[in-house]
Short mmCIF file of C-alpha atoms in Angstrom, two decimals:
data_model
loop_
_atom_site.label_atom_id
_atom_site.label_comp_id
_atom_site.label_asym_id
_atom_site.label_seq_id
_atom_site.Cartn_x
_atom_site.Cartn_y
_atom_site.Cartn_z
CA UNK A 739 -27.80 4.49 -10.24
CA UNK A 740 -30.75 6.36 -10.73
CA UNK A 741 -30.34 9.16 -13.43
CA UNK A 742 -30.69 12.95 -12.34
CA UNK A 743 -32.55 15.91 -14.79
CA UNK A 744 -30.92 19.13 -15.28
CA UNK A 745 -33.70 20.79 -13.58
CA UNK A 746 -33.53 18.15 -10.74
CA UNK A 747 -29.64 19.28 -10.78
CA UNK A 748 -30.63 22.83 -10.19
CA UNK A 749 -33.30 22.26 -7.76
CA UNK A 750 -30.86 20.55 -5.21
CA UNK A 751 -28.00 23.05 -6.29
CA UNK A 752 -30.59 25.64 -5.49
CA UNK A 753 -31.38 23.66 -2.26
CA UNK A 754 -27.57 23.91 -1.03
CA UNK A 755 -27.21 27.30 -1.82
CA UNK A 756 -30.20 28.22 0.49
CA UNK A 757 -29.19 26.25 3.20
CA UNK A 758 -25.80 27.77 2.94
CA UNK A 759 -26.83 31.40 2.30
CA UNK A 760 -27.46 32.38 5.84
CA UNK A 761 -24.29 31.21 7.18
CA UNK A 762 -22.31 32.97 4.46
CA UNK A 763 -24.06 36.23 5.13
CA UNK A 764 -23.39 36.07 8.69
CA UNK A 765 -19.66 35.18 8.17
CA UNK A 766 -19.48 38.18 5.36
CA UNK A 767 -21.17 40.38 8.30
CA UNK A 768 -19.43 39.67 11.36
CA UNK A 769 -15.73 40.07 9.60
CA UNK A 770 -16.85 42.71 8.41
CA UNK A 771 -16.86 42.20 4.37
CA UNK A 772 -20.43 44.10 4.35
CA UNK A 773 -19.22 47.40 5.97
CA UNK A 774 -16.36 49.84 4.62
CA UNK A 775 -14.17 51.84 7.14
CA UNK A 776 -15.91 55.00 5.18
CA UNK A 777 -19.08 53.84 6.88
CA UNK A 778 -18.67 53.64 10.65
CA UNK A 779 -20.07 56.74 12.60
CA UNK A 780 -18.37 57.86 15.84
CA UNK A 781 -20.55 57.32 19.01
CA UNK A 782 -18.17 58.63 21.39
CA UNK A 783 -20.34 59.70 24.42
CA UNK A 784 -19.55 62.63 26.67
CA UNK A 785 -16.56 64.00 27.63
CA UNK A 786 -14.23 61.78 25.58
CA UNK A 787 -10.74 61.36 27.14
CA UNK A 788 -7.67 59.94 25.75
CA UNK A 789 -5.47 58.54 28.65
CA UNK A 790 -1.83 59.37 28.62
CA UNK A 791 0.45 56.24 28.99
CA UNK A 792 -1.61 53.45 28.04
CA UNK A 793 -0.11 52.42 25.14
CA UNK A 794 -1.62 49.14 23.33
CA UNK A 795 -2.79 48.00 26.62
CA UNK A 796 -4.85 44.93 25.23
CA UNK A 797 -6.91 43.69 28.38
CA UNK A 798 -8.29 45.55 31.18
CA UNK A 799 -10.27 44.55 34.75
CA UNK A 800 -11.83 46.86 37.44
CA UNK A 801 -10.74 45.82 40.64
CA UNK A 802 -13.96 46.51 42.38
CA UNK A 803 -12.56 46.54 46.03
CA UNK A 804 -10.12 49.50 45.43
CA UNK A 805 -12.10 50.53 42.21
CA UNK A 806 -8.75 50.79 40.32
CA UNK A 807 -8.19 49.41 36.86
CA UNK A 808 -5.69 46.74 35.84
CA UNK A 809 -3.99 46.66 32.66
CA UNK A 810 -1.12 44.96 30.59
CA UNK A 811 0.33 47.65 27.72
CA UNK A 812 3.26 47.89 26.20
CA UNK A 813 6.40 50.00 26.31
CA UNK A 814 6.83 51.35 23.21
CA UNK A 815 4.35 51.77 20.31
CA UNK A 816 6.74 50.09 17.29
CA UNK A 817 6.76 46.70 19.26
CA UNK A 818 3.57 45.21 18.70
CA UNK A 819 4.16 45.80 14.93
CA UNK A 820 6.90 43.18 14.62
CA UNK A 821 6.44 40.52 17.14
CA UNK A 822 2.70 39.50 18.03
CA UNK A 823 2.05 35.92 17.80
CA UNK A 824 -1.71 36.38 18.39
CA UNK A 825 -2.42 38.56 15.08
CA UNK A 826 -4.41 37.38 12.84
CA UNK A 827 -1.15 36.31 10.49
CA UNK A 828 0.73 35.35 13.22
CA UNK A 829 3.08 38.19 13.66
CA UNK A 830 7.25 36.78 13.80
CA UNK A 831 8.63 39.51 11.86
CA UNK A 832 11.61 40.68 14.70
CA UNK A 833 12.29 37.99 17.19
CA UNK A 834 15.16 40.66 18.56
CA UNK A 835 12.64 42.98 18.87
CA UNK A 836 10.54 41.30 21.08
CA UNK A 837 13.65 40.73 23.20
CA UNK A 838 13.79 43.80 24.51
CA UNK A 839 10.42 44.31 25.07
CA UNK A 840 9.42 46.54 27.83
CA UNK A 841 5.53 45.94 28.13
CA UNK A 842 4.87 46.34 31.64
CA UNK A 843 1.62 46.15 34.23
CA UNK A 844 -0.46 49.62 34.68
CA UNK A 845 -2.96 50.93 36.94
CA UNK A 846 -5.12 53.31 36.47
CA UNK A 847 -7.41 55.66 38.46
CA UNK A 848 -10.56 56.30 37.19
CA UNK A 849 -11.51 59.10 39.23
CA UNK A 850 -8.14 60.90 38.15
CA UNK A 851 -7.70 59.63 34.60
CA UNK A 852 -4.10 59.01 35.26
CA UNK A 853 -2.14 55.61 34.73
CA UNK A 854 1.21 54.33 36.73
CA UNK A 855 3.54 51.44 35.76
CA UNK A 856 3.95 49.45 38.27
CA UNK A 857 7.74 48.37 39.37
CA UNK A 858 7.83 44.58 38.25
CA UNK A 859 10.12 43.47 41.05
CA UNK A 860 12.04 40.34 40.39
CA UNK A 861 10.79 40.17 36.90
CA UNK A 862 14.37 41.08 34.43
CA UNK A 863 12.69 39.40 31.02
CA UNK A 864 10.95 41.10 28.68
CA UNK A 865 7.24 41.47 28.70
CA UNK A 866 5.37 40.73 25.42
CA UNK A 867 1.56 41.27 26.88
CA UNK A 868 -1.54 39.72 25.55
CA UNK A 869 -4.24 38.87 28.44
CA UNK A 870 -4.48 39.35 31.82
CA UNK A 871 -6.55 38.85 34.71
CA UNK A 872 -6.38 39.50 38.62
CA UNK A 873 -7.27 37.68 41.74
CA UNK A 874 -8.28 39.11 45.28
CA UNK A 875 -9.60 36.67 48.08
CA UNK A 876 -12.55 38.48 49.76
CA UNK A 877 -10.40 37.77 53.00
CA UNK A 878 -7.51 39.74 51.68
CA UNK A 879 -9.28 42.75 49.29
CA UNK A 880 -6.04 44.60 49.07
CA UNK A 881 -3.34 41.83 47.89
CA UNK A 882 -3.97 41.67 43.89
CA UNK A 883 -2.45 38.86 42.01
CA UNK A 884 -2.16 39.29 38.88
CA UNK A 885 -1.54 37.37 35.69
CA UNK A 886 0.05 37.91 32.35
CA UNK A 887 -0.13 36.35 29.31
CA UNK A 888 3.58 36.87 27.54
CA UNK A 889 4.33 35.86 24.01
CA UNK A 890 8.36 35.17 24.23
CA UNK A 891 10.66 33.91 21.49
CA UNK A 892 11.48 30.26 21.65
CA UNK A 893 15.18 30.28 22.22
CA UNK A 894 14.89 26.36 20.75
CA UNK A 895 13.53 27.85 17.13
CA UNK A 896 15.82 31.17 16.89
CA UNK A 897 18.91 30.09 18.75
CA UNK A 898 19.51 26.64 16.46
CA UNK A 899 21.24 26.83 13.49
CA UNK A 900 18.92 24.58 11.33
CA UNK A 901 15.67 24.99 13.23
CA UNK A 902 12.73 21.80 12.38
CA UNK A 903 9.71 23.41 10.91
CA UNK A 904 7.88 21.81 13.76
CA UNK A 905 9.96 23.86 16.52
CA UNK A 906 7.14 26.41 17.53
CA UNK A 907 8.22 30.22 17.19
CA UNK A 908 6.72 31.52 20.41
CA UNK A 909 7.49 29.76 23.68
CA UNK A 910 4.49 32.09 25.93
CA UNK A 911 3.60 31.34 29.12
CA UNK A 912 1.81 33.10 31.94
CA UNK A 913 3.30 35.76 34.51
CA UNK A 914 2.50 35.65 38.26
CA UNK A 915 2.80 38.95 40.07
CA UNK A 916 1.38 40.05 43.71
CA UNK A 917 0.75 43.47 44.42
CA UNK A 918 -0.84 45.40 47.34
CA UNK A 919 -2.93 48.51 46.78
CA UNK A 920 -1.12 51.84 47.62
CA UNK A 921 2.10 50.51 46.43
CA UNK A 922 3.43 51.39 43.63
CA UNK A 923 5.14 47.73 43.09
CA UNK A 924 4.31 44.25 42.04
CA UNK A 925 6.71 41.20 42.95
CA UNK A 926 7.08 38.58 40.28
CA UNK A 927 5.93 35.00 42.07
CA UNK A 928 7.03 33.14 38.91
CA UNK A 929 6.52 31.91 35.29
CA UNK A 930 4.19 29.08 34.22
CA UNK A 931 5.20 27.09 30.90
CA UNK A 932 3.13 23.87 29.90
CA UNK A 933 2.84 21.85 26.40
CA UNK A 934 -1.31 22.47 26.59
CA UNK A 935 -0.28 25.89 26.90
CA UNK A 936 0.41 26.73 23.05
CA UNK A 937 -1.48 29.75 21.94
CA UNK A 938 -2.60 32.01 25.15
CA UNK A 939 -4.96 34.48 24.42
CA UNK A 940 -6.72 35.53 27.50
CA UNK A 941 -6.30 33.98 31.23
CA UNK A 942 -9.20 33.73 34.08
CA UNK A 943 -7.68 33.66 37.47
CA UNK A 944 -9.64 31.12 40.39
CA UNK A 945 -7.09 31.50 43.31
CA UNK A 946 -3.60 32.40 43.64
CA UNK A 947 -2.70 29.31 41.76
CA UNK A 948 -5.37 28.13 38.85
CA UNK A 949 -6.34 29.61 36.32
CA UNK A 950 -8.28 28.91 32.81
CA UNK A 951 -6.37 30.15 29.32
CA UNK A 952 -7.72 30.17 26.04
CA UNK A 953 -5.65 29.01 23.08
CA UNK A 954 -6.99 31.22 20.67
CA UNK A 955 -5.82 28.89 17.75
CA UNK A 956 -4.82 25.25 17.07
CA UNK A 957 -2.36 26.43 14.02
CA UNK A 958 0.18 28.81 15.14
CA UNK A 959 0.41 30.51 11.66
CA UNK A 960 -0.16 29.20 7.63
CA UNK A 961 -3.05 28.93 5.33
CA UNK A 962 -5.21 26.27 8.39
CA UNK A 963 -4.77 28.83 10.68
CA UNK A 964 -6.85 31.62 8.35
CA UNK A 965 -9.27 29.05 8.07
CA UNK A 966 -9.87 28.78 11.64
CA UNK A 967 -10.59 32.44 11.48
CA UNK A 968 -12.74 32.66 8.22
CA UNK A 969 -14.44 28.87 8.10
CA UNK A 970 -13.83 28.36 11.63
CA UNK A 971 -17.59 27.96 13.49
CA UNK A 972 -18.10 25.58 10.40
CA UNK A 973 -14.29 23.72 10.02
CA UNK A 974 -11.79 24.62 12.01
CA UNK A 975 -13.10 23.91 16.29
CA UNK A 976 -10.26 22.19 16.55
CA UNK A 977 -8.77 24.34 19.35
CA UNK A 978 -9.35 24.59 23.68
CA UNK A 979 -9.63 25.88 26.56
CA UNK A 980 -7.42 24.38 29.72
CA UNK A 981 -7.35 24.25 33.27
CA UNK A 982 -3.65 25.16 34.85
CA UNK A 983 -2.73 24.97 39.06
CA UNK A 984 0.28 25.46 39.97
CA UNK A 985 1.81 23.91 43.43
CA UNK A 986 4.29 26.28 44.25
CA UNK A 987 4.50 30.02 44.13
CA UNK A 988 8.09 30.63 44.77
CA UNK A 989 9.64 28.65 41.66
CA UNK A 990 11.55 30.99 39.59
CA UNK A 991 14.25 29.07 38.21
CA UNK A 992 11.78 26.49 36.05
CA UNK A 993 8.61 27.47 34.80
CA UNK A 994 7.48 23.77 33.90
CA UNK A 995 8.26 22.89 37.48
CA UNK A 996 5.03 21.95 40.00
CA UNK A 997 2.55 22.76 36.83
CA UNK A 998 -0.40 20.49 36.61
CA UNK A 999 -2.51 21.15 33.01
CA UNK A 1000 -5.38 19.44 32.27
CA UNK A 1001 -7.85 20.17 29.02
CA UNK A 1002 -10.89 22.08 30.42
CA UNK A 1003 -13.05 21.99 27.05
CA UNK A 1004 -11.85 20.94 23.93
CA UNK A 1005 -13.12 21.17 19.98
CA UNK A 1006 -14.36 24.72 19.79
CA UNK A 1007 -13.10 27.33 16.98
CA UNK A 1008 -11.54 30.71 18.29
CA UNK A 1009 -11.81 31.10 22.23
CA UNK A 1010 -10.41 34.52 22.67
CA UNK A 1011 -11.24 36.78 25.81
CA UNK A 1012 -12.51 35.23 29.18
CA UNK A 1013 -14.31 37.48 31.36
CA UNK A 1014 -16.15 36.79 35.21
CA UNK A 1015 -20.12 36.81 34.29
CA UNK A 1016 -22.66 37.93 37.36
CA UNK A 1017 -20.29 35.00 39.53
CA UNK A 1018 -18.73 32.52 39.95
CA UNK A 1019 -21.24 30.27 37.83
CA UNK A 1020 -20.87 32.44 34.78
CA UNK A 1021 -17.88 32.05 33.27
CA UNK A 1022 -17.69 34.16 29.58
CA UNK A 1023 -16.03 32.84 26.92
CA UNK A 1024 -15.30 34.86 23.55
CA UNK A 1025 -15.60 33.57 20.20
CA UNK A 1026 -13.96 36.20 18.77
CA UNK A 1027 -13.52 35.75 14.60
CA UNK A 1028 -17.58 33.80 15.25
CA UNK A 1029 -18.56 36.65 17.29
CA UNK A 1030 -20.12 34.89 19.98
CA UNK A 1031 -20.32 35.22 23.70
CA UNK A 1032 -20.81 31.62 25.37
CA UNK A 1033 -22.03 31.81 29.35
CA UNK A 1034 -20.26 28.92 30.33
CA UNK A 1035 -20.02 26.83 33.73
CA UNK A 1036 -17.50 24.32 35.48
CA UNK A 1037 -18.92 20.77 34.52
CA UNK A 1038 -20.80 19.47 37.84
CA UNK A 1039 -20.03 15.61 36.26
CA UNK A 1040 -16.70 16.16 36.32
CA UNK A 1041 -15.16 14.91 39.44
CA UNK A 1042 -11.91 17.20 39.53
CA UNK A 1043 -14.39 20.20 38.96
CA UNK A 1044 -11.81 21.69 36.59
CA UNK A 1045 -13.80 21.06 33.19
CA UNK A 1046 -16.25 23.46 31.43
CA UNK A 1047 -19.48 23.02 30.18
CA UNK A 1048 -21.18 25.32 27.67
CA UNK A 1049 -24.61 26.94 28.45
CA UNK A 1050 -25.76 29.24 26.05
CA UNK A 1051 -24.54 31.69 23.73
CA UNK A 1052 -25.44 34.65 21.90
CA UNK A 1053 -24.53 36.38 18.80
CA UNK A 1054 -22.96 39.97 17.71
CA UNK A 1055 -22.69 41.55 14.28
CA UNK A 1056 -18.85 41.77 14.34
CA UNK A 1057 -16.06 40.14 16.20
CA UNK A 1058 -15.57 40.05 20.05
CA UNK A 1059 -12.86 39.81 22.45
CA UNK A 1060 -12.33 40.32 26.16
CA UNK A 1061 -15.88 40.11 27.61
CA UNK A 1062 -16.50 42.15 30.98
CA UNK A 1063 -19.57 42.56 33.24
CA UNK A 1064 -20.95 45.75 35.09
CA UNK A 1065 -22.72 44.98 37.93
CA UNK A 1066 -25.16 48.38 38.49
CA UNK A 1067 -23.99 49.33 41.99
CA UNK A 1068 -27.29 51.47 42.29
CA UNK A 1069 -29.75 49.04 41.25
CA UNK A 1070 -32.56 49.04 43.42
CA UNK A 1071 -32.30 45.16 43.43
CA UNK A 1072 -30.92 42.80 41.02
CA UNK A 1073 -32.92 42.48 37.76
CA UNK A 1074 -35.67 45.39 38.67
CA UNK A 1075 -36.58 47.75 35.94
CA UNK A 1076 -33.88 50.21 36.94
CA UNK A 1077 -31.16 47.56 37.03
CA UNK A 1078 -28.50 48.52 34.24
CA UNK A 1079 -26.06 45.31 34.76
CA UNK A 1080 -25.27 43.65 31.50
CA UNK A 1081 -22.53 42.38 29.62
CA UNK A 1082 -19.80 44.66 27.38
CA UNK A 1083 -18.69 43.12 24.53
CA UNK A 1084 -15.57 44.91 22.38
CA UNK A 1085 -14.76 44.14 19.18
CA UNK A 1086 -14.12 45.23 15.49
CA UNK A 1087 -16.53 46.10 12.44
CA UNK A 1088 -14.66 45.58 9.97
CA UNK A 1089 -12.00 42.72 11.23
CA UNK A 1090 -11.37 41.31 7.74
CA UNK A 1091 -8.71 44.22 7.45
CA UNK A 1092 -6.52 43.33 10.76
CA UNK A 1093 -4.38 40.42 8.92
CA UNK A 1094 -3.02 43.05 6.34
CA UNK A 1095 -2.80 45.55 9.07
CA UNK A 1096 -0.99 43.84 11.43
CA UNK A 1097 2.62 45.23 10.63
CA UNK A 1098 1.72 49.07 10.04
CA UNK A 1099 1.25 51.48 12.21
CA UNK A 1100 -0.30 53.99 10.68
CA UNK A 1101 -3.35 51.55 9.62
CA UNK A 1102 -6.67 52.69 10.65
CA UNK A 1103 -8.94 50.13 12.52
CA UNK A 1104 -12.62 50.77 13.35
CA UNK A 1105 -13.80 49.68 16.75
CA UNK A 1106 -17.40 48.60 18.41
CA UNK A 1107 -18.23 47.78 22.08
CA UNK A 1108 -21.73 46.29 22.26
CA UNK A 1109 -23.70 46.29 25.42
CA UNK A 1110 -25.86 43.17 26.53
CA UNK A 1111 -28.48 43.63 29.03
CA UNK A 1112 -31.89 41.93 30.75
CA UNK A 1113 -33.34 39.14 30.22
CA UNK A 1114 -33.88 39.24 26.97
CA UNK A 1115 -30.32 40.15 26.00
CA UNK A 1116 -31.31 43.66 24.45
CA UNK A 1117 -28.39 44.22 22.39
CA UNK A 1118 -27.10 48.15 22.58
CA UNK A 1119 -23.95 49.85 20.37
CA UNK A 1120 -22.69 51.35 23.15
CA UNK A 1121 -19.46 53.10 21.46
CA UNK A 1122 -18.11 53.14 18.12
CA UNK A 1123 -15.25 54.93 16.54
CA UNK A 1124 -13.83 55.14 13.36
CA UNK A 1125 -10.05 54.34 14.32
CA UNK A 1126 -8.80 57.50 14.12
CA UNK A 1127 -9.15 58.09 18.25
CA UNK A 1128 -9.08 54.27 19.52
CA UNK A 1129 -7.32 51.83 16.71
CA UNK A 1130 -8.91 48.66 17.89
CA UNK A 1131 -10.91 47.68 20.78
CA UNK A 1132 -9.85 44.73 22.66
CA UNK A 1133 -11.12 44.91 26.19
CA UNK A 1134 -13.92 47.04 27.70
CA UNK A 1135 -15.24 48.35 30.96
CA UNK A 1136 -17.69 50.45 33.08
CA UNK A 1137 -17.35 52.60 36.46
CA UNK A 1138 -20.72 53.74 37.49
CA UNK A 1139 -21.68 57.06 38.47
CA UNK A 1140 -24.29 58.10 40.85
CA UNK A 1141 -27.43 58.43 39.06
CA UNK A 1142 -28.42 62.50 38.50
CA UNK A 1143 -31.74 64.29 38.96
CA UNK A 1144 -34.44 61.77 37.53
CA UNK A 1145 -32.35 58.67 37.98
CA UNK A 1146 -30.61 58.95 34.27
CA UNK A 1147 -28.23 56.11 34.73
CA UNK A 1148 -24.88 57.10 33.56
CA UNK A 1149 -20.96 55.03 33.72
CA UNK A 1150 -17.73 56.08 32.37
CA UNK A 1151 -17.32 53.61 29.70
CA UNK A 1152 -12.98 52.82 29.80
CA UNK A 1153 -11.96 51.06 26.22
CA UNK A 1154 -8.61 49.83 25.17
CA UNK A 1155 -6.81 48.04 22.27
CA UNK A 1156 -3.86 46.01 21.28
CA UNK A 1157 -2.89 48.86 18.74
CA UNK A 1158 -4.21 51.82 20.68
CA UNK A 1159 -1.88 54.70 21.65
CA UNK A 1160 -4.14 54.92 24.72
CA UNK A 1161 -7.28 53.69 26.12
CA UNK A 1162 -9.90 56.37 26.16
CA UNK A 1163 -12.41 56.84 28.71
CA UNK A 1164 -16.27 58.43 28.11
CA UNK A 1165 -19.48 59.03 29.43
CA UNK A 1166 -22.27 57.29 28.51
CA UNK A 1167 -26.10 56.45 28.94
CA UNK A 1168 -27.04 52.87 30.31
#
């Protein structure tokens, strides 16, 4: 063995801590460990609205056809603070709780600023929402299907007497509804329960019957969970992404039944939101604790064309989750100077917080939504707030406006959170 110096010691020590510096400041950065809640400035736009009866609606999706918005919230604000498997901590607190859930599926009008439940009929369960998404065939513009993410108790952990450690906690699965526009009702088609299905975050409907979901985590709580969140782009991609089709429509007495799950992309670290890029050949993915947006695409190789295969990605300064796209409906043409389509991006500045938060509801969480445009991908803070209007930001979206005297480009910018009172909606410059 050949001996080492002290000063040969401290030149390689010196060595690792420079190659390790970068990644550490980025880490300390995008969770937020560099900011204080003290120091985020509102940039709130015009005209800021608060929208009654969206409470802790976590996803949202323009359905450009009927140019309504789509949204899962919940019923009552106290829920989400003791049952929310897809916290940070994994949230477990009141199983009973979450039993008599009443989250429910909203639309809202954006030219009105009002928000209706929809009647869920054939649906009696309770409705723990996380992600949704929703599914028109060009053929059929006014019949919406729409699907749920919900985060139930696992009757096999709570209902035993002695349950095994290894007995998940959650047994969520994904809700099938069909609703036509003008209605004021949406008929449940059925539930959809698979073993790849373990930790749904976000779903991103193909037809009437597949669909990608992320599993935002391989540990469903405990300390290797936390890492995936702090270490994760570094030691913890241990997590996926699958493909689900379903054969049947009509089965409501078995959720397993006619389900057909395959693994779509496996090994990556956090994949949170999914979002539909400029088509069908841009698939986003969210990395949300990373804070990365990955363009993704389905895997021409793969025979059963259900797999995905990463593109590119780029980075934000915080973390991410449901990714959207605004398509400029009065672009001269796509990608000319006056073309402001790009890609919104929601998130939180100062995320490190959100574990410890999780369970109160009078915590305070700062939100960002980022906007990424051109070719370059110029990188814009679009809207900020200090949590005190909007606590957390968990999906984004934009409704254009007709552009005023000297073609200023404007869009009501619509944000919503998991622990929002209400989604808020607000002018802004593009």
């Amino acid at each position: 063995m050949v001996p080492v110096t002290l000063s040969q010691f401290f030149v390689a020590l010196a060595a690792v801590g420079a190659l390790l510096y970068n990644p550490i400041k980025l880490r300390a950065e995008v969770l937020g460990f560099t900011r204080s809640q003290a120091s985020i400035q509102n940039i709130h736009g015009e005209g800021l609205k608060v929208i009654p009866n969206t409470v802790q609606c976590e996803d949202l999706h323009h359905h450009l056809p009927s140019g309504l918005l789509f949204a899962a919230c919940q019923g009552r604000p106290a829920e989400r603070f003791l049952w929310f498997p897809a916290s940070p901590e994994a949230n477990f607190r009141d199983p009973k709780a979450a039993a008599r859930s009443e989250g429910g599926v909203f639309v809202i009008n954006p030219k009105t600023f009002t928000s209706s439940r929809l009647t869920l009929e054939g649906f009696s369960g309770p409705l723990i929402t996380h992600g949704i998404d929703i599914y028109s065939a060009p053929s059929s513009p006014d019949t919406v299907y729409i699907f749920v993410i919900n985060h139930l108790p696992n009757p096999a952990y709570y209902d035993s007497p002695s349950p095994s450690p290894s007995t998940p906690k959650a047994r969520s699965q994904v809700e099938i509804f069909r609703h036509t526009i003008g209605t004021s009702t949406a008929t449940h088609l059925r539930s959809v329960r698979d073993p790849l299905i373990r930790t749904p975050n976000d779903v991103y409907a193909t037809s009437p019957t597949t669909f990608y979901i992320t599993n935002d985590h391989f540990y469903r709580e405990g300390l290797l969970r936390n890492v995936e969140d702090i270490a994760g782009p570094y030691l913890g991609a241990w997590s996926d992404i699958v493909h689900v089709s379903v054969d049947s429509l009509t089965n409501q007495d078995d959720p397993a039944a006619a389900v057909t799950a395959t693994v779509a992309y496996a090994g990556i670290n956090n994949p949170n939101g999914l979002g539909h890029g400029r088509n069908d050949s841009d698939i986003l993915i969210v990395r949300a604790a990373p804070g990365v947006l990955i363009h993704a695409a389905v895997d021409p190789a793969d025979p059963a064309g259900t797999k995905l295969k990463l593109l590119r990605s780029t980075q934000l300064p915080c973390t991410l989750d449901n990714p959207s796209y605004y398509a400029d409906p009065h672009a001269s043409a796509p990608g000319a100077p006056d073309d402001a389509s790009g890609y919104l991006l929601p998130g939180l500045p100062v995320a490190h917080t959100l574990g410890p938060h999780e369970a109160d509801p009078n915590a305070i969480d700062p939100v960002s939504v980022w906007y990424v445009r051109g070719a370059a991908g110029e990188k814009r803070l679009l809207f900020q707030d200090d949590g005190r209007v909007l606590r957390s930001a968990s999906a984004a979206v934009l409704v254009g406006i007709e552009p005023g005297q000297g073609g200023r480009k404007q869009a009501w910018l619509w944000v919503t959170g998991f622990f929002a009172e209400g989604m808020v909606a607000t002018m802004v410059d593009l």
